[in-house]
Amino acid sequence: MTVHDTATAHHDDHHEHPSWLAHHFDDAEQQFDSGKLGMWLFLVTEVLFFSGMFCAYALYRNRNPEVFEFCSQFLNEKLGAINTGVLLFSSLTMAWAVRASQLKQTKILIGMLGATLGCAAIFLGVKAVEYSHKWGLGLLPGKFYRSQLENPVHVDNNYLYNLCIVPMVMLIACALYYVYALVTASKFHLRVAGPMVVAAACFFGGVGLGNYLESGEGHSEHASSGHHGSSEHGHAEHADGAHDSAGHGTEEPAKAKLSLVSVDNSPIHDVLVTPAESVTPQSNVNQSAMAGLFFGIYYCMTGVHAVHILGGMLVITWLIVKASREEFHSEYFGPVDNVGLYWHLVDFIWIYLFPLLYLIT
Amino acid sequence: MSVVTSPVTMPDKSQDLGKEDNYLTHTSGFLSWALTLDHKRIGLMYLAGVLTAFTAGGILALMIRLHLWNPNIDKSQAWLTNQQYNQVFTLHGAIMVFLFIIPSVPAALGNFLLPIMLGTKDVAFPRLNLGSFYLWICGAIFFLFSLFATGLDTGWTFYTPYSIESQGPVVAATMGVFVLGFSSIFTGLNFIVTINTMRPPGMTWFRMPLFLWATYSTSIIQVLATPVLGITVLLLAAERILGIGIFDPKLNGDPVTFQHFFWFYSHPAVYIMILPAMGIISELMSVHSHKGIFGYRMIAYSSVAIALFGFLVWGHHMFTSGMADVTTIVFSALTFTVSIPSAIKVFNWIGTMYQGTVVLNTPMLYALAFIFLFTIGGLTGLFLGALSTDMHLHDTYFVVAHFHYVMMGGTLVAFLGGLFHWWPKMTGKMFNDFAGIVSAAIVFVGFNLTFLPQFVLGTRGMPRRYASYVEEFQQLHQLSTIGAMMLGCGLLVAGLTLLHSLFYGKKAPMNPWGGATLEWECQTPPPHDNFSSPPTVGDPYDFSGIEYDPKSGGYIKKKK
Amino acid sequence: MSAPSTHADHAHGNGNEHGHGHSGFSHPMPIWMLLSVFFALLVLTVATVYQSTFDLGNMEIWLSLTIATIKAGLVIAFFMHLVWDKPLNAIIILGSLIFVALFLGFTMMDAEGYRDNLIMTSTLEQSQPGATVVEVSK
């Protein structure tokens, strides 16, 4: 670092180089263009990185479409849709943040960055509900996949509690930081701490939202579509219903398929659909070598995406710190712009993941 | 770099810091190196790193050859057990590919040279540059772990399903590859941005030295292909930890898919290895023939063409893996397209020497060795690209010999040539040219002695990666082992020559070879900021004004 | 705190010299545009969820992919300002899609080619009629 600083100092003797302009660039525009080109190239690597998983997806969906149809019903498309909306909104706030940084509207900038951070936290909260729900049901990747009928398991919230530990610690830490900011009455710290507390709280908002959609509303729809009863009873009911359809299936495969599709449309998440003992292909689908592969792909894709969300949250926090120092203006907004590009890419990936994973009929 | 400011700086600097100010002496202390953002220091640190890795990989290679001297007589007397042999060749391959060849030219020489050749102060993202060096260190540590955990026996290709079941530390090794991949990506990204946005006034695309064209093409591959390797090894690690099933046939996964994923990176990676070497040869040929490069544009375009064609041919590694018939035919046909730009380059290099004043010094001898060895490597590649012959030659020593001719005879020899060529610029010291010539001769003879017999072994059916062989192969194997020892000696001589120069070499002039590219207009060794005033950019291969100056022992550019 | 603000002033001064509010390379997007892009994205999301309630068979994946691509295009073009960006950046990102297509294309083509040679664990346990069911379900 010292080397860099002295170099800057040297240069400053004869050429006015503001602190935000690195010594090896001629002017702000060159710095901006370089940063932006670098970011686009990084996004290229991201696209190709994800393409590996999309390739795996395409291969196995093409090879075993019935597996994907069977497994997709375990994904709650409502949660997926909500998360899509949340991410789209965060993209909006991020784009707005870029605008604010260009116009040096510090308050709006921090607000928008905070909103983006909050949306990311909501997304992860919903995701935590989805994951823990599936883990509870034994919908695990590959060899860990537990067949639904042999092993009827119920929602087990322990996973969710475990997932919430780290965010809870974060929330407490942020709250303490906010208290510290209040005590010192530092404008800078207040500006940083505010969005962080909100974002950490948003995670639990997301968890609440996810839980509500996953259990509460899910059940009401359940009832309305004729599959009444609490989740415990639901297992038995659905198993029966599925038995019936399987019974037809042995006689008339096409009809069996159709009846399965009609069952798909109701949000069946803690419910068992297919019989294991029949000879229809659906029975073979429900095994670790088939459904497990789908969930392997599902967890890889959404997991790597979630890691990208986490990375995005880190850099957005860094931006909030910088924004609170009022570092950005019309000649220096590259960091906001580039983080924005990254964030939109994360959104971009999700735009594809959502229909490909959740909306298979 | 703005033109207005230039006249003021030069006296300023020399006054402040004395005559001996260069990038080596600019600041001192461990931290000034460990935290440096100077591309030249980062390049030197990379150089030290890759040479260490090369030494490690080389020792492993000698172990392989010593084992193969006589593995048959008595199993208990053999150098290595079969299991150890598997581990040794795995680590040899993985270290040489990921830790040495891929970063050798771009990260070590490229980092040092690219901004100077371009006429800028630094690369676009100096921090990222330092970061990628530390990522390299990180990756090296993962490999060290697998070295000492002894047991990585999958081959450097990590083919599934064996890599899923192997007891070795596959996850650690794949994480090493993942990290090294990102190191490579960031280097490439940095170079692309630097060349695109930081060229000084006058440095148009077609005034760039061909080394930069080659580096640029390499960087394109690094950015486009390496992420796929990243996800492949990540999925492999997930496969081992979570059993996701994508590559595991037990779970209906598809091992051929792994090979597709792997070679989508690893074939272009072959061009990450060879393209910068070709760039070095373009420089060496022209400078040491004291004649402008022949067919500048064709060489430049062929670099880009190789980079792009390189993405179309990966299937030729998988002809016997159970690919569909149609795909094998398509890949085989596409494979031949790559030979066109490579041949253009070789033709142009030879055309450059024609009627030039060829000086047979160390760098030039290495460059000539490159052309000889690379041509053999390239032409034998055609047999492997052809479907019918590959069925017979696949996974035999023919393949081993082929890619060693390209990677070692090509990249390593070019790397050494480049190292000797730019050594005076990097260190400020001249090496003993006679010793260098001796090393080049030993390396050349030793190399051919090692790998020519392997072609014969391969055509006779000696499979690669086997710890023992039938009696009739012994003579050829022993010949190969003798060659390997000789090659080791040659490399040792080269290393000692360079080390010797560090302590006893005489001071290097600014332009010892008479090059016309910008690095020779820079002080020796270069100052911290490379150019105190923006350099005047001219034709990089115009040698008309450059004349020998007996006083300094180097060349100077005569003012026109 | 004080140092950045002076730079900011300096920057503003620069900007004014150029004669327009912002210096050459910043193009703040108008708010109406941000909002309309967002609502377009929302509408498309609703559309894609809605279309999934119909059984469109094979068409379904193509329809949902088309909608997703339109959404992705909106995000790239407007939120990522690619429309106003240097053409090089557009070439880079679109060029990368060519390589993705290459990667997916060849791998899929090959997998399709050797599909008949595969022995799936399910087909081992499964009698021939099962396979026809898969056909029908397509």
GROMACS .gro file of C-alpha atoms in nm, chain B residues 89-329:
model
  241
  450PHE     CA    1   0.223  -3.904  -1.198
  451THR     CA    2  -0.097  -3.741  -1.075
  452LEU     CA    3   0.092  -3.476  -0.885
  453HIS     CA    4   0.342  -3.434  -1.166
  454GLY     CA    5   0.059  -3.363  -1.408
  455ALA     CA    6  -0.144  -3.144  -1.176
  456ILE     CA    7   0.152  -2.937  -1.056
  457MET     CA    8   0.294  -2.890  -1.403
  458VAL     CA    9  -0.038  -2.794  -1.558
  459PHE     CA   10  -0.203  -2.584  -1.292
  460LEU     CA   11   0.089  -2.443  -1.100
  461PHE     CA   12   0.352  -2.413  -1.368
  462ILE     CA   13   0.253  -2.399  -1.734
  463ILE     CA   14  -0.070  -2.205  -1.711
  464PRO     CA   15   0.072  -1.919  -1.504
  465SER     CA   16   0.427  -1.947  -1.639
  466VAL     CA   17   0.426  -1.718  -1.936
  467PRO     CA   18   0.118  -1.501  -1.878
  468ALA     CA   19   0.147  -1.447  -1.506
  469ALA     CA   20   0.525  -1.435  -1.466
  470LEU     CA   21   0.664  -1.291  -1.788
  471GLY     CA   22   0.335  -1.137  -1.897
  472ASN     CA   23   0.288  -0.948  -1.575
  473PHE     CA   24   0.635  -0.806  -1.598
  474LEU     CA   25   0.626  -0.725  -1.966
  475LEU     CA   26   0.273  -0.638  -2.063
  476PRO     CA   27   0.249  -0.287  -1.918
  477ILE     CA   28   0.605  -0.202  -2.023
  478MET     CA   29   0.556  -0.325  -2.376
  479LEU     CA   30   0.232  -0.135  -2.388
  480GLY     CA   31   0.385   0.180  -2.244
  481THR     CA   32   0.167   0.216  -1.935
  482LYS     CA   33   0.247   0.256  -1.569
  483ASP     CA   34   0.075  -0.055  -1.450
  484VAL     CA   35  -0.198  -0.301  -1.528
  485ALA     CA   36  -0.553  -0.175  -1.496
  486PHE     CA   37  -0.621  -0.338  -1.159
  487PRO     CA   38  -0.302  -0.362  -0.955
  488ARG     CA   39  -0.480  -0.485  -0.643
  489LEU     CA   40  -0.654  -0.758  -0.837
  490ASN     CA   41  -0.316  -0.849  -0.976
  491LEU     CA   42  -0.169  -0.892  -0.632
  492GLY     CA   43  -0.484  -1.077  -0.530
  493SER     CA   44  -0.444  -1.323  -0.812
  494PHE     CA   45  -0.090  -1.390  -0.699
  495TYR     CA   46  -0.210  -1.473  -0.352
  496LEU     CA   47  -0.480  -1.691  -0.498
  497TRP     CA   48  -0.201  -1.875  -0.675
  498ILE     CA   49  -0.022  -1.920  -0.343
  499CYS     CA   50  -0.346  -2.040  -0.191
  500GLY     CA   51  -0.393  -2.295  -0.468
  501ALA     CA   52  -0.033  -2.405  -0.428
  502ILE     CA   53  -0.097  -2.468  -0.060
  503PHE     CA   54  -0.390  -2.692  -0.146
  504PHE     CA   55  -0.161  -2.886  -0.376
  505LEU     CA   56   0.109  -2.904  -0.111
  506PHE     CA   57  -0.154  -3.051   0.114
  507SER     CA   58  -0.239  -3.317  -0.141
  508LEU     CA   59   0.132  -3.380  -0.184
  509PHE     CA   60   0.182  -3.450   0.183
  510ALA     CA   61  -0.149  -3.616   0.237
  511THR     CA   62  -0.017  -3.856  -0.031
  512GLY     CA   63  -0.296  -4.026  -0.198
  513LEU     CA   64  -0.422  -3.818  -0.485
  514ASP     CA   65  -0.418  -4.081  -0.755
  515THR     CA   66  -0.684  -3.975  -1.002
  516GLY     CA   67  -0.456  -3.830  -1.268
  517TRP     CA   68  -0.462  -3.457  -1.321
  518THR     CA   69  -0.787  -3.495  -1.516
  519PHE     CA   70  -0.994  -3.608  -1.214
  520TYR     CA   71  -1.208  -3.830  -1.432
  521THR     CA   72  -1.526  -3.958  -1.273
  522PRO     CA   73  -1.636  -4.205  -1.150
  523TYR     CA   74  -1.294  -4.295  -1.012
  524SER     CA   75  -1.243  -3.950  -0.865
  525ILE     CA   76  -1.570  -3.990  -0.675
  526GLU     CA   77  -1.457  -4.314  -0.517
  527SER     CA   78  -1.086  -4.255  -0.479
  528GLN     CA   79  -0.961  -4.239  -0.123
  529GLY     CA   80  -0.724  -3.954  -0.204
  530PRO     CA   81  -0.772  -3.591  -0.104
  531VAL     CA   82  -0.968  -3.511  -0.419
  532VAL     CA   83  -1.170  -3.233  -0.259
  533ALA     CA   84  -0.858  -3.049  -0.147
  534ALA     CA   85  -0.703  -3.083  -0.489
  535THR     CA   86  -1.016  -2.969  -0.670
  536MET     CA   87  -1.044  -2.671  -0.440
  537GLY     CA   88  -0.683  -2.595  -0.530
  538VAL     CA   89  -0.775  -2.610  -0.895
  539PHE     CA   90  -1.076  -2.389  -0.832
  540VAL     CA   91  -0.869  -2.125  -0.659
  541LEU     CA   92  -0.595  -2.143  -0.920
  542GLY     CA   93  -0.861  -2.106  -1.185
  543PHE     CA   94  -0.969  -1.778  -1.036
  544SER     CA   95  -0.611  -1.664  -1.014
  545SER     CA   96  -0.583  -1.732  -1.384
  546ILE     CA   97  -0.915  -1.562  -1.464
  547PHE     CA   98  -0.816  -1.246  -1.280
  548THR     CA   99  -0.483  -1.229  -1.457
  549GLY     CA  100  -0.655  -1.265  -1.792
  550LEU     CA  101  -0.924  -1.014  -1.706
  551ASN     CA  102  -0.663  -0.765  -1.595
  552PHE     CA  103  -0.468  -0.802  -1.917
  553ILE     CA  104  -0.771  -0.762  -2.142
  554VAL     CA  105  -0.878  -0.446  -1.965
  555THR     CA  106  -0.524  -0.308  -1.965
  556ILE     CA  107  -0.479  -0.363  -2.335
  557ASN     CA  108  -0.824  -0.232  -2.419
  558THR     CA  109  -0.836   0.082  -2.214
  559MET     CA  110  -0.482   0.181  -2.122
  560ARG     CA  111  -0.292   0.194  -2.447
  561PRO     CA  112  -0.105   0.523  -2.460
  562PRO     CA  113  -0.153   0.759  -2.753
  563GLY     CA  114   0.000   0.611  -3.065
  564MET     CA  115  -0.022   0.252  -2.949
  565THR     CA  116  -0.278   0.126  -3.195
  566TRP     CA  117  -0.382  -0.237  -3.208
  567PHE     CA  118  -0.148  -0.303  -3.496
  568ARG     CA  119   0.146  -0.140  -3.331
  569MET     CA  120   0.129  -0.378  -3.041
  570PRO     CA  121   0.411  -0.628  -3.017
  571LEU     CA  122   0.297  -0.977  -3.110
  572PHE     CA  123   0.361  -1.096  -2.757
  573LEU     CA  124   0.075  -0.871  -2.653
  574TRP     CA  125  -0.151  -1.010  -2.921
  575ALA     CA  126  -0.072  -1.357  -2.796
  576THR     CA  127  -0.128  -1.256  -2.435
  577TYR     CA  128  -0.454  -1.090  -2.529
  578SER     CA  129  -0.577  -1.403  -2.704
  579THR     CA  130  -0.469  -1.610  -2.408
  580SER     CA  131  -0.660  -1.384  -2.176
  581ILE     CA  132  -0.975  -1.430  -2.381
  582ILE     CA  133  -0.946  -1.804  -2.328
  583GLN     CA  134  -0.871  -1.760  -1.961
  584VAL     CA  135  -1.182  -1.553  -1.909
  585LEU     CA  136  -1.412  -1.770  -2.119
  586ALA     CA  137  -1.296  -2.121  -2.041
  587THR     CA  138  -1.167  -2.121  -1.686
  588PRO     CA  139  -1.505  -2.060  -1.518
  589VAL     CA  140  -1.630  -2.385  -1.667
  590LEU     CA  141  -1.342  -2.564  -1.500
  591GLY     CA  142  -1.438  -2.384  -1.181
  592ILE     CA  143  -1.793  -2.516  -1.188
  593THR     CA  144  -1.674  -2.860  -1.296
  594VAL     CA  145  -1.442  -2.906  -1.000
  595LEU     CA  146  -1.702  -2.751  -0.771
  596LEU     CA  147  -1.959  -3.002  -0.890
  597LEU     CA  148  -1.703  -3.276  -0.847
  598ALA     CA  149  -1.641  -3.166  -0.491
  599ALA     CA  150  -2.017  -3.151  -0.432
  600GLU     CA  151  -2.037  -3.496  -0.581
  601ARG     CA  152  -1.793  -3.628  -0.328
  602ILE     CA  153  -1.937  -3.442  -0.032
  603LEU     CA  154  -2.309  -3.444  -0.106
  604GLY     CA  155  -2.340  -3.714  -0.368
  605ILE     CA  156  -2.542  -3.493  -0.601
  606GLY     CA  157  -2.523  -3.752  -0.873
  607ILE     CA  158  -2.452  -3.539  -1.179
  608PHE     CA  159  -2.135  -3.729  -1.265
  609ASP     CA  160  -2.200  -4.047  -1.072
  610PRO     CA  161  -2.330  -4.337  -1.282
  611LYS     CA  162  -2.462  -4.504  -0.968
  612LEU     CA  163  -2.707  -4.218  -0.933
  613ASN     CA  164  -2.785  -4.206  -1.304
  614GLY     CA  165  -2.527  -3.936  -1.355
  615ASP     CA  166  -2.315  -3.933  -1.664
  616PRO     CA  167  -1.935  -3.956  -1.646
  617VAL     CA  168  -1.902  -3.858  -2.011
  618THR     CA  169  -2.059  -3.528  -1.913
  619PHE     CA  170  -1.775  -3.473  -1.673
  620GLN     CA  171  -1.533  -3.519  -1.957
  621HIS     CA  172  -1.724  -3.269  -2.169
  622PHE     CA  173  -1.716  -3.018  -1.885
  623PHE     CA  174  -1.354  -3.081  -1.813
  624TRP     CA  175  -1.232  -3.059  -2.170
  625PHE     CA  176  -1.440  -2.755  -2.252
  626TYR     CA  177  -1.189  -2.585  -2.029
  627SER     CA  178  -0.889  -2.805  -2.064
  628HIS     CA  179  -0.862  -2.806  -2.435
  629PRO     CA  180  -0.867  -2.427  -2.461
  630ALA     CA  181  -0.628  -2.440  -2.167
  631VAL     CA  182  -0.381  -2.608  -2.398
  632TYR     CA  183  -0.386  -2.281  -2.589
  633ILE     CA  184  -0.350  -2.086  -2.267
  634MET     CA  185  -0.026  -2.277  -2.241
  635ILE     CA  186   0.099  -2.252  -2.596
  636LEU     CA  187  -0.026  -1.912  -2.720
  637PRO     CA  188   0.190  -1.692  -2.496
  638ALA     CA  189   0.483  -1.916  -2.585
  639MET     CA  190   0.413  -1.843  -2.949
  640GLY     CA  191   0.408  -1.476  -2.862
  641ILE     CA  192   0.754  -1.507  -2.710
  642ILE     CA  193   0.884  -1.683  -3.018
  643SER     CA  194   0.748  -1.406  -3.241
  644GLU     CA  195   0.950  -1.155  -3.041
  645LEU     CA  196   1.263  -1.368  -3.023
  646MET     CA  197   1.264  -1.455  -3.392
  647SER     CA  198   1.239  -1.096  -3.499
  648VAL     CA  199   1.480  -0.944  -3.250
  649HIS     CA  200   1.756  -1.200  -3.286
  650SER     CA  201   1.726  -1.203  -3.663
  651HIS     CA  202   1.741  -0.824  -3.655
  652LYS     CA  203   1.469  -0.819  -3.910
  653GLY     CA  204   1.108  -0.711  -3.898
  654ILE     CA  205   0.860  -0.987  -3.833
  655PHE     CA  206   0.729  -1.149  -4.147
  656GLY     CA  207   0.351  -1.134  -4.177
  657TYR     CA  208   0.276  -0.933  -3.864
  658ARG     CA  209  -0.097  -0.925  -3.921
  659MET     CA  210  -0.124  -1.290  -4.005
  660ILE     CA  211   0.053  -1.381  -3.681
  661ALA     CA  212  -0.171  -1.146  -3.485
  662TYR     CA  213  -0.489  -1.280  -3.644
  663SER     CA  214  -0.375  -1.637  -3.610
  664SER     CA  215  -0.334  -1.587  -3.235
  665VAL     CA  216  -0.694  -1.478  -3.208
  666ALA     CA  217  -0.802  -1.755  -3.443
  667ILE     CA  218  -0.629  -2.019  -3.233
  668ALA     CA  219  -0.799  -1.880  -2.925
  669LEU     CA  220  -1.142  -1.907  -3.085
  670PHE     CA  221  -1.093  -2.236  -3.273
  671GLY     CA  222  -0.960  -2.381  -2.951
  672PHE     CA  223  -1.315  -2.385  -2.820
  673LEU     CA  224  -1.444  -2.604  -3.099
  674VAL     CA  225  -1.229  -2.911  -3.064
  675TRP     CA  226  -1.243  -3.036  -2.707
  676GLY     CA  227  -1.415  -3.360  -2.805
  677HIS     CA  228  -1.097  -3.501  -2.955
  678HIS     CA  229  -0.988  -3.594  -2.606
  679MET     CA  230  -1.288  -3.819  -2.573
  680PHE     CA  231  -1.302  -4.023  -2.891
  681THR     CA  232  -1.287  -4.348  -2.700
  682SER     CA  233  -1.502  -4.235  -2.407
  683GLY     CA  234  -1.833  -4.341  -2.553
  684MET     CA  235  -1.922  -4.026  -2.739
  685ALA     CA  236  -2.180  -4.046  -3.012
  686ASP     CA  237  -2.050  -4.128  -3.358
  687VAL     CA  238  -2.167  -3.802  -3.509
  688THR     CA  239  -1.997  -3.596  -3.245
  689THR     CA  240  -1.667  -3.773  -3.286
  690ILE     CA  241  -1.670  -3.705  -3.657
   0.00000   0.00000   0.00000
